[in-house]
XYZ file of C-alpha atoms in Angstrom:
677
model
C -141.315 229.342 -38.605
C -138.083 231.610 -38.150
C -134.942 230.278 -37.387
C -134.602 231.801 -34.354
C -137.862 230.459 -32.756
C -136.293 226.805 -34.520
C -133.574 227.145 -32.520
C -134.912 227.758 -29.384
C -137.338 224.851 -29.504
C -134.185 222.841 -29.649
C -131.965 224.178 -27.334
C -135.325 223.869 -25.049
C -135.735 220.504 -25.871
C -134.660 218.340 -22.671
C -131.776 216.390 -23.074
C -132.155 212.202 -22.266
C -132.129 210.836 -18.864
C -128.226 209.630 -17.729
C -127.971 206.195 -16.711
C -128.824 207.209 -13.088
C -132.027 208.974 -13.852
C -133.030 206.412 -16.209
C -132.704 203.919 -13.141
C -134.628 206.394 -10.475
C -137.298 206.885 -13.560
C -138.267 203.019 -13.490
C -137.887 203.143 -9.587
C -140.539 205.975 -9.414
C -142.958 204.175 -12.060
C -142.754 201.252 -10.474
C -143.571 202.676 -6.809
C -146.019 205.148 -7.741
C -148.519 203.147 -10.535
C -149.691 205.948 -13.042
C -146.457 207.541 -13.363
C -145.505 208.339 -16.760
C -141.201 208.398 -17.830
C -141.737 212.050 -18.694
C -143.515 212.894 -14.977
C -140.472 211.221 -13.532
C -137.705 212.774 -15.034
C -139.356 216.231 -14.525
C -139.908 215.168 -10.785
C -136.097 213.660 -10.326
C -134.825 217.172 -12.313
C -137.250 219.535 -9.661
C -135.489 217.836 -6.958
C -131.696 217.881 -8.305
C -132.237 214.090 -8.860
C -132.980 213.139 -5.088
C -135.171 210.089 -5.437
C -136.773 210.536 -1.806
C -138.065 213.993 -2.513
C -139.060 213.219 -5.784
C -141.445 210.649 -5.072
C -142.708 212.464 -1.788
C -143.123 215.129 -4.519
C -144.927 211.994 -7.002
C -147.410 211.328 -4.109
C -148.171 214.884 -2.716
C -147.733 216.829 -5.258
C -147.680 220.618 -4.394
C -150.945 223.007 -5.938
C -149.157 224.864 -8.373
C -146.309 222.296 -9.631
C -146.134 223.449 -13.157
C -142.857 222.569 -14.335
C -139.582 222.518 -14.035
C -136.651 223.623 -16.945
C -134.763 220.833 -17.697
C -131.299 220.529 -18.078
C -129.676 222.133 -21.023
C -132.184 224.807 -21.506
C -131.138 228.500 -22.716
C -129.891 230.583 -20.004
C -131.775 234.088 -19.475
C -129.507 236.473 -17.560
C -131.353 237.877 -15.094
C -129.657 240.924 -13.523
C -130.604 241.726 -9.841
C -133.099 239.550 -7.249
C -136.103 238.261 -8.635
C -138.046 239.268 -5.024
C -136.560 242.385 -4.021
C -136.853 243.259 -0.080
C -139.675 245.605 1.563
C -138.582 249.201 1.486
C -140.356 252.371 1.591
C -144.119 252.414 -0.500
C -144.159 253.382 -3.954
C -145.489 256.977 -4.433
C -149.084 256.707 -5.519
C -149.485 252.907 -3.586
C -152.328 252.694 -1.645
C -152.092 253.405 2.030
C -154.511 252.450 4.691
C -155.866 254.904 6.455
C -158.442 254.671 9.403
C -158.289 258.872 10.093
C -161.885 258.308 8.603
C -165.040 259.198 11.389
C -167.920 258.224 9.999
C -167.704 254.354 10.821
C -166.867 252.892 14.565
C -163.381 251.997 14.554
C -163.302 248.523 14.847
C -165.173 247.624 12.060
C -163.311 250.105 10.377
C -160.017 249.237 11.326
C -160.952 245.618 10.442
C -162.710 246.111 7.221
C -159.619 248.109 5.840
C -156.813 245.710 7.155
C -158.627 243.020 5.149
C -158.738 245.228 1.661
C -156.412 243.925 -1.024
C -154.073 247.273 -0.208
C -150.591 246.389 -2.242
C -147.789 246.306 -0.023
C -147.970 245.954 3.643
C -145.492 247.250 6.497
C -143.341 245.445 9.199
C -141.653 242.130 9.678
C -141.476 240.110 6.001
C -143.538 237.336 5.480
C -142.600 236.229 2.253
C -140.145 233.046 0.972
C -136.396 234.050 1.469
C -134.460 234.726 -1.409
C -130.836 233.295 -1.867
C -130.243 236.510 -3.653
C -130.414 238.417 -0.485
C -128.942 236.143 1.729
C -126.715 237.838 3.987
C -124.817 234.051 5.271
C -123.281 232.387 2.015
C -126.373 229.661 0.745
C -123.692 227.048 1.267
C -123.169 227.002 5.009
C -125.498 224.505 6.616
C -128.638 224.674 8.308
C -129.838 222.836 11.457
C -133.132 221.481 10.314
C -135.604 219.479 12.475
C -137.544 216.910 10.066
C -141.235 215.856 11.358
C -142.339 212.154 11.974
C -143.984 212.450 8.800
C -141.314 212.905 6.606
C -139.224 210.651 8.388
C -142.163 208.140 8.443
C -142.331 208.797 4.418
C -138.857 208.748 3.987
C -138.167 205.580 5.443
C -141.027 203.814 3.670
C -140.031 205.075 0.071
C -136.618 204.501 0.621
C -137.617 200.537 1.592
C -140.274 200.089 -1.500
C -137.064 200.848 -3.645
C -134.410 198.610 -1.995
C -137.075 195.920 -1.732
C -136.287 192.863 -3.524
C -139.424 190.333 -3.310
C -137.097 187.222 -4.752
C -134.301 187.706 -1.831
C -137.026 187.754 0.459
C -136.390 184.027 1.992
C -135.736 182.439 5.253
C -132.560 182.439 6.261
C -130.350 180.322 8.602
C -128.165 182.158 11.041
C -124.760 180.257 11.653
C -124.700 177.751 14.709
C -122.795 180.676 17.281
C -125.554 183.643 16.383
C -128.425 181.295 17.671
C -127.404 181.205 21.239
C -130.478 183.401 22.899
C -129.092 186.554 24.706
C -129.504 188.221 27.893
C -127.625 188.791 31.232
C -128.213 184.798 31.666
C -126.203 184.202 28.679
C -122.947 185.099 30.026
C -119.061 184.944 28.407
C -117.509 182.556 31.525
C -118.178 178.922 32.774
C -120.388 179.591 36.112
C -120.949 175.251 37.362
C -124.001 176.907 39.464
C -125.710 179.088 37.896
C -129.370 180.625 39.112
C -130.376 183.126 37.228
C -134.364 183.807 36.878
C -136.167 183.164 33.554
C -137.015 187.271 33.550
C -133.115 188.010 32.215
C -133.339 186.456 28.908
C -134.645 188.346 25.901
C -137.450 186.950 24.384
C -137.059 184.293 21.839
C -138.593 184.961 18.079
C -141.221 182.919 16.265
C -140.063 182.222 12.623
C -141.860 180.844 9.787
C -140.169 179.478 6.655
C -142.593 181.257 4.374
C -142.475 185.137 4.486
C -146.618 185.125 3.720
C -146.848 183.810 7.182
C -145.141 186.337 9.215
C -147.943 187.753 10.634
C -149.124 184.081 11.990
C -145.732 183.837 13.536
C -146.191 187.489 15.086
C -149.263 186.975 16.889
C -148.675 183.634 18.274
C -145.534 184.895 19.729
C -147.421 187.571 21.525
C -150.034 185.653 23.098
C -146.597 184.544 25.115
C -146.656 187.845 26.532
C -150.128 188.137 27.953
C -149.648 187.078 30.983
C -153.130 185.473 31.364
C -153.052 183.575 28.469
C -149.373 182.366 29.293
C -149.999 180.715 32.665
C -153.546 179.250 31.548
C -151.718 177.445 28.755
C -148.988 176.373 31.588
C -151.387 174.529 33.892
C -153.222 173.174 30.653
C -152.439 168.814 31.629
C -154.195 166.061 28.797
C -154.766 162.209 30.047
C -155.581 158.942 29.079
C -159.190 160.043 28.637
C -158.990 162.882 26.594
C -157.570 161.031 23.779
C -159.538 159.042 21.261
C -158.721 155.605 20.418
C -154.833 157.291 21.628
C -154.912 160.100 19.517
C -155.070 163.357 20.687
C -158.470 165.858 19.463
C -157.429 168.965 17.502
C -158.675 171.068 19.342
C -156.623 169.807 22.463
C -153.556 168.973 19.614
C -153.521 172.498 18.860
C -153.574 174.126 22.587
C -150.664 171.255 23.543
C -148.716 172.646 20.626
C -149.105 176.314 21.642
C -147.781 174.694 25.042
C -144.698 173.405 23.681
C -144.148 176.640 21.860
C -144.219 178.324 25.186
C -142.045 175.943 26.706
C -139.157 176.699 24.360
C -139.961 180.499 24.408
C -139.511 180.158 28.108
C -136.741 177.916 28.572
C -134.559 177.401 25.034
C -131.484 178.726 24.370
C -131.828 179.274 20.859
C -132.701 182.771 19.709
C -135.435 181.982 17.449
C -137.512 178.563 16.647
C -139.033 177.550 13.218
C -143.068 177.351 13.487
C -144.145 175.910 10.446
C -145.973 172.950 11.716
C -148.163 174.695 14.244
C -149.001 177.163 11.748
C -150.122 174.410 9.272
C -152.299 172.579 11.636
C -154.098 175.804 12.181
C -154.756 176.066 8.470
C -152.723 179.585 8.417
C -153.743 181.798 5.643
C -150.969 183.350 3.073
C -150.588 186.908 3.081
C -150.118 186.894 -1.156
C -149.733 190.331 -2.074
C -149.090 193.860 -1.013
C -152.326 194.587 -1.886
C -153.979 192.581 0.716
C -154.168 193.772 4.323
C -152.165 191.630 7.158
C -154.812 192.958 9.891
C -157.493 191.253 7.835
C -155.521 188.135 8.022
C -154.407 188.575 11.483
C -157.858 189.136 12.727
C -159.065 185.397 11.357
C -156.211 183.887 12.409
C -156.114 185.245 16.268
C -160.262 184.187 16.295
C -159.693 181.344 15.281
C -156.640 179.702 17.633
C -158.521 182.458 20.343
C -161.895 180.276 20.092
C -159.791 176.984 19.753
C -158.069 177.768 23.015
C -161.121 179.148 24.863
C -162.738 175.983 24.202
C -159.593 173.486 25.386
C -158.815 175.670 28.443
C -162.236 175.627 29.731
C -161.705 174.191 33.303
C -158.112 175.210 33.850
C -159.022 178.568 34.565
C -161.546 180.282 36.340
C -162.725 183.448 34.553
C -163.181 184.277 30.926
C -159.868 184.423 29.245
C -160.005 184.967 25.167
C -163.657 186.155 24.718
C -166.310 188.269 26.111
C -170.161 188.705 25.067
C -171.424 191.757 23.782
C -174.930 193.333 22.978
C -177.273 195.726 22.439
C -178.565 198.274 25.743
C -182.089 199.005 24.251
C -184.604 201.465 26.719
C -186.956 199.657 24.648
C -188.759 197.193 27.688
C -190.094 194.944 24.557
C -186.445 194.023 23.422
C -184.878 191.208 25.193
C -181.366 192.339 25.041
C -180.159 188.883 25.458
C -181.915 187.841 22.353
C -179.179 190.471 20.692
C -176.119 189.422 22.611
C -173.040 188.351 20.568
C -170.166 186.563 21.241
C -166.306 187.827 19.888
C -162.452 187.926 21.178
C -161.572 191.482 19.163
C -163.099 194.450 18.798
C -163.464 196.471 15.461
C -161.926 199.724 15.283
C -162.701 202.195 12.395
C -159.881 204.889 12.270
C -161.236 207.379 9.970
C -158.493 209.557 11.091
C -160.224 212.536 11.762
C -158.764 215.266 14.762
C -161.934 214.208 17.398
C -161.743 210.605 16.715
C -158.076 209.656 16.059
C -157.541 207.921 19.163
C -158.763 204.178 20.540
C -161.214 205.464 23.323
C -162.778 208.083 20.946
C -163.194 205.623 18.071
C -165.037 203.213 20.681
C -167.174 205.843 22.299
C -168.354 206.665 18.306
C -168.793 203.433 17.522
C -170.808 202.265 21.172
C -174.117 204.129 19.674
C -175.937 202.851 16.862
C -178.171 206.235 16.025
C -175.562 208.585 16.636
C -175.951 210.086 20.242
C -176.429 208.437 23.849
C -179.918 210.352 24.604
C -181.962 207.638 22.554
C -180.541 204.597 25.011
C -179.318 202.442 22.142
C -175.745 201.560 22.765
C -173.651 198.759 22.606
C -172.150 197.462 26.023
C -170.321 194.333 27.168
C -172.400 192.197 29.191
C -169.396 189.705 29.858
C -166.057 191.055 30.187
C -162.900 188.793 29.545
C -159.327 188.502 31.122
C -158.081 189.731 27.589
C -159.495 192.004 24.578
C -157.673 192.729 21.446
C -158.367 195.752 18.714
C -158.455 195.189 15.393
C -157.333 198.686 13.782
C -159.239 199.083 10.480
C -158.663 202.288 7.914
C -161.033 201.614 5.181
C -162.513 204.955 5.902
C -159.704 206.865 6.032
C -158.679 209.881 2.831
C -155.956 208.906 0.731
C -153.297 211.013 0.476
C -152.265 210.496 -2.749
C -152.648 213.444 -5.300
C -153.500 215.795 -2.654
C -151.855 217.425 0.398
C -153.379 215.757 3.322
C -152.515 216.236 7.184
C -151.754 212.905 8.538
C -151.275 212.844 12.614
C -150.877 209.503 14.309
C -153.409 206.772 15.764
C -153.319 207.442 19.961
C -153.512 204.495 21.974
C -152.781 204.470 25.913
C -150.445 202.066 28.023
C -153.323 201.758 29.875
C -157.103 201.837 29.526
C -160.403 201.602 31.461
C -163.419 199.111 30.066
C -165.659 200.570 32.947
C -167.222 203.215 30.684
C -168.318 200.068 28.437
C -169.650 197.586 30.242
C -173.519 196.901 30.963
C -173.595 197.949 34.420
C -172.059 200.811 34.291
C -173.971 202.279 30.804
C -176.163 204.249 32.463
C -173.533 206.900 34.514
C -171.430 206.221 31.306
C -174.116 207.637 28.848
C -174.125 209.916 31.411
C -170.550 210.965 31.684
C -170.416 210.677 27.922
C -173.171 213.527 27.404
C -171.018 216.406 29.250
C -168.288 215.155 27.139
C -170.332 215.748 23.964
C -171.485 219.392 25.410
C -167.673 220.326 26.126
C -166.717 219.065 22.849
C -169.230 221.337 21.135
C -168.849 224.107 23.006
C -164.818 223.794 22.286
C -166.107 223.944 18.265
C -168.220 226.885 19.351
C -165.233 228.785 20.904
C -162.270 227.918 17.657
C -165.176 228.816 15.598
C -165.209 232.596 17.504
C -161.793 232.390 17.346
C -161.255 232.320 13.807
C -163.821 234.905 12.978
C -161.671 237.209 15.160
C -158.423 235.896 13.251
C -159.477 235.843 9.609
C -161.597 237.492 6.718
C -162.099 236.100 3.062
C -158.673 234.218 3.756
C -157.110 236.854 5.194
C -154.992 237.291 8.277
C -156.495 239.587 10.539
C -154.008 240.143 13.019
C -151.166 240.005 11.118
C -152.538 242.592 8.919
C -153.467 245.147 11.676
C -150.066 244.931 13.274
C -148.906 245.653 9.274
C -151.256 248.664 9.496
C -150.016 249.236 12.994
C -146.269 249.629 11.993
C -146.797 251.159 8.757
C -148.248 254.240 10.937
C -145.748 253.729 14.037
C -142.189 253.620 11.885
C -143.086 254.306 8.015
C -145.622 257.220 7.629
C -144.273 260.417 7.051
C -145.923 263.751 8.016
C -143.837 266.417 6.719
C -143.428 268.791 9.179
C -147.158 269.020 8.931
C -148.889 269.331 12.588
C -152.375 268.108 11.399
C -151.044 265.208 9.444
C -148.561 264.386 12.395
C -151.859 264.247 14.725
C -153.693 261.729 12.601
C -150.670 259.542 12.521
C -150.281 259.446 15.931
C -154.465 259.183 16.988
C -154.808 256.301 14.217
C -151.518 254.399 15.637
C -153.328 255.037 19.097
C -156.210 253.594 17.899
C -154.881 250.970 16.476
C -152.850 249.588 19.217
C -155.952 249.963 21.207
C -157.739 247.373 18.692
C -155.155 245.446 18.608
C -154.702 244.880 22.389
C -158.591 244.593 21.879
C -158.721 241.729 19.515
C -155.660 239.975 21.637
C -157.084 239.645 24.529
C -160.057 237.822 23.654
C -158.068 235.773 21.815
C -156.220 235.104 24.850
C -159.682 234.612 26.901
C -160.956 231.997 24.544
C -157.454 229.726 23.948
C -157.948 229.896 28.168
C -161.760 228.492 27.944
C -160.566 226.194 25.195
C -158.074 224.681 27.324
C -160.016 224.357 30.395
C -162.729 223.094 28.624
C -160.386 219.896 27.082
C -159.001 219.240 30.538
C -162.660 219.140 31.424
C -163.550 216.564 28.550
C -160.232 214.602 29.427
C -160.979 213.944 32.715
C -165.078 213.365 32.373
C -164.403 209.695 33.097
C -162.009 209.905 35.777
C -164.164 208.574 38.546
C -163.907 205.601 40.725
C -167.006 204.279 39.601
C -165.800 204.237 36.007
C -161.833 202.725 36.800
C -162.412 199.273 38.439
C -161.704 197.360 35.426
C -157.670 198.334 34.519
C -156.557 196.632 31.311
C -152.474 196.893 30.497
C -151.150 197.245 26.789
C -149.286 194.041 26.196
C -149.058 193.570 22.727
C -148.691 195.869 19.458
C -148.417 194.460 15.886
C -147.442 196.513 12.628
C -147.151 196.643 9.521
C -145.186 199.889 7.667
C -147.440 199.717 4.280
C -145.032 197.304 2.411
C -145.039 193.664 1.451
C -142.361 191.252 3.071
C -141.316 189.557 5.782
C -138.980 192.618 7.571
C -142.109 194.890 7.055
C -143.991 193.407 9.675
C -143.095 193.291 13.014
C -144.240 193.465 16.838
C -143.389 195.351 20.521
C -144.272 193.029 22.744
C -143.936 193.498 26.869
C -141.323 191.529 29.168
C -140.817 192.446 32.765
C -141.594 195.880 32.770
C -139.762 196.497 29.181
C -140.626 196.902 25.588
C -139.507 194.810 22.966
C -139.197 194.875 19.339
C -139.715 191.849 17.028
C -138.691 192.319 13.383
C -138.130 188.947 12.136
C -135.174 187.141 13.572
C -134.042 190.410 15.470
C -134.893 191.637 18.800
C -134.033 194.575 20.286
C -135.163 196.162 23.645
C -137.304 199.990 22.990
C -138.469 202.579 25.235
C -142.321 202.681 25.787
C -142.372 205.821 23.577
C -141.245 204.237 20.667
C -144.148 202.102 21.053
C -146.613 204.824 21.399
C -145.232 206.875 18.552
C -144.013 204.661 16.186
C -144.858 206.784 12.827
C -144.148 204.076 10.334
C -146.771 203.553 7.593
C -148.367 206.832 8.834
C -148.378 208.171 4.693
C -149.197 204.659 3.397
C -152.562 203.784 5.090
C -150.963 201.698 7.557
C -149.519 201.939 11.289
C -150.076 199.971 14.210
C -153.380 196.949 13.361
C -153.592 195.094 16.033
C -153.752 195.465 20.036
C -153.445 193.252 22.840
C -154.588 194.355 26.291
C -155.430 192.031 29.237
C -156.294 192.906 32.863
C -153.998 194.714 34.974
C -152.056 192.611 37.420
C -149.631 193.261 40.541
C -145.432 192.459 39.355
C -145.387 189.394 41.389
C -148.644 188.155 39.120
C -146.748 189.254 35.763
C -143.332 187.688 36.654
C -144.918 184.587 38.672
C -142.753 181.559 37.043
C -145.708 179.045 34.789
C -146.154 175.825 35.966
C -145.122 174.217 32.777
C -144.962 170.197 33.058
C -142.332 168.452 33.440
C -142.125 166.126 30.347
C -142.267 169.371 28.011
C -139.508 170.673 30.144
C -137.570 167.930 30.393
C -137.975 167.669 26.511
C -136.470 171.462 25.425
C -133.668 171.029 28.866
C -132.869 167.815 26.491
C -132.253 170.198 23.545
C -130.460 172.522 24.654
C -127.564 169.974 26.068
C -127.579 168.913 22.261
C -127.441 172.215 21.171
C -124.516 173.277 22.799
C -122.985 170.155 21.844
C -123.324 171.321 18.351
C -121.290 174.586 18.958
C -117.674 175.091 18.370
C -116.360 174.043 21.395
C -114.871 177.786 21.840
C -118.479 179.491 21.697
C -119.872 176.210 23.841
C -117.418 176.994 26.637
C -118.346 180.338 27.365
C -122.136 179.615 27.130
C -123.757 179.186 30.430
C -127.546 177.226 30.845
C -128.884 178.402 33.387
C -131.237 175.364 33.533
C -131.691 172.691 36.130
C -130.909 169.399 34.095
C -133.524 166.903 32.822
C -134.582 163.915 34.498
C -133.275 160.788 34.194
C -133.729 158.702 32.337
C -135.071 160.994 30.036
C -138.389 159.879 29.272
C -140.890 161.543 26.185
C -144.244 163.282 27.143
C -147.464 163.324 26.078
C -147.683 161.532 22.912
C -148.457 164.141 20.004
C -148.153 163.574 16.354
C -146.437 166.664 15.307
C -143.784 169.097 16.564
C -145.403 172.379 16.976
C -141.342 173.557 17.120
C -138.950 172.407 14.593
C -136.236 171.182 16.156
C -134.186 169.293 13.461
C -131.076 171.375 14.522
C -130.812 171.318 18.335
C -132.003 167.211 18.484
C -131.078 164.372 16.109
C -132.977 161.589 15.555
C -132.666 159.654 18.150
C -131.261 161.683 20.635
C -134.858 161.304 22.930
C -133.689 157.822 23.748
C -130.899 158.615 25.285
C -130.160 159.163 28.670
C -128.686 161.572 30.448
C -126.999 162.111 34.003
C -128.262 164.338 36.755
C -125.390 167.192 36.767
C -123.788 167.472 39.689
């Protein structure tokens, strides 16, 4: 080895990582298994030390990433820009010549435009080179970051900052536990009578972060009007007790009722629900590899069926569970032999463009043999007031190691279940066949459009425009009359060919838009719009593990609220329907709850809670106000009427469903209270 080559190898060897780089390398190798320190260092230096961009590059590497020249390599002086701007073609470069009269003009022009020609003339399509910038490169540029990039950036940032050991149950100071809302005013009003719907929602919190998913589901059920009112009407009498003790299911529903009363009346902004979750035998979310959706469906199914069986007799309709089965045209098969009961529908999200929304996925899953023509499809025999959807992403392609475009999964604010009911099966099949035919015609038009605009991976229109630009602005005739005529004739024919293709593409685009609109409105008929269901709850997972990585959206009195642990904030509907969190981590919305549409008066109707439980919560409110610092307590107005006097405990329960160790010291339930004036 020569001394020169030896010196080059020594100088080109990468320098050791700096302390900051070493810390970033450890973070990257921790969140992206299988990444070597050398690869992580290379990614960091390729992205100028930007940790988010380096992680994004490792998760989604370019097809031709190559290697990045590391620090302290010998500098190579290069004079002039590396990629000069387009100019006139060099002498001897191949030029498209469409003056040959032997072939038909359209095929000749298309074929010539697709040939590997060398230089193209017209507006440049290459990436900008900073060496040729007209303005200084340090001038800030206003760019718009896509939802996908924002989602990935937030997820990576959260994964880098998350500390599992610090994911603990933090209790807020007493003065911060006062429930927020228009009713909690900082002025003393002795005769305040504001409606309960002015209040912000109360958060339900478990001590263990592994039970967060269950607390969110229990919390969510309160915001389903049918569930809230059915549970509010539940009563227990002596005949329901077994030797003075509540049976398990009755005790469970009574505990849910206690939680709901607290969510309505309590002055606290958060409530602990450890005991009620233990009563339901809640599974633990043990690690990041476990999908919270699978745990949620087991918890919801267990809770829903126990509530359903206990509340029979307190509601005139089927509340949470419904019956479905196979509609088969074979008269020898008794469909009632194949009926099943469920309270939640599994929705398989594959991430394909044609089935990336709730209704499309449901339609594709209803037919057992891939089509409606054979008559075998699953239908709902007895619909319920509430229907839940468990969104599963097990069959979605992984984005790690390859460029994979992800799209938001869509779900509507309102949906009609009529097309899935047994009584509408034939009409729905006809509409679905029409929709399928329109989609097939759309696909054929898309293929036709692709045939007009691309050939052998080349953009036909771009090449034709480049050729036209050449003959109109670059080609020289050198005062040769024949050459001038030839150039003008070729340009005229190119314009005609280009106009013909663009006109046909415009016709195709117009037809596709019409077919898409017709397909979207295929079920817009009154016969299939009798059973409207409204979105009530959305549970979301951002793809990471921990207390703050699961949250919910719930609807209360026409407004949407987001609950993350103990933080409750108001959000617009758009935020609920377009939340892109978890998009690149195979996560996102995983549980939806819809219920029958109600009038605003029905939705906002005040629940008929048992007096015993109302008095218990009011008593706790009074005790809680007594524990607050005087300067805080005097600014809080309680809108609830005082409890009855003397205070009497309600139906005995073996345990409290909502922890009140803070607001109700031992023995306080025996205290008597006077009516307020």
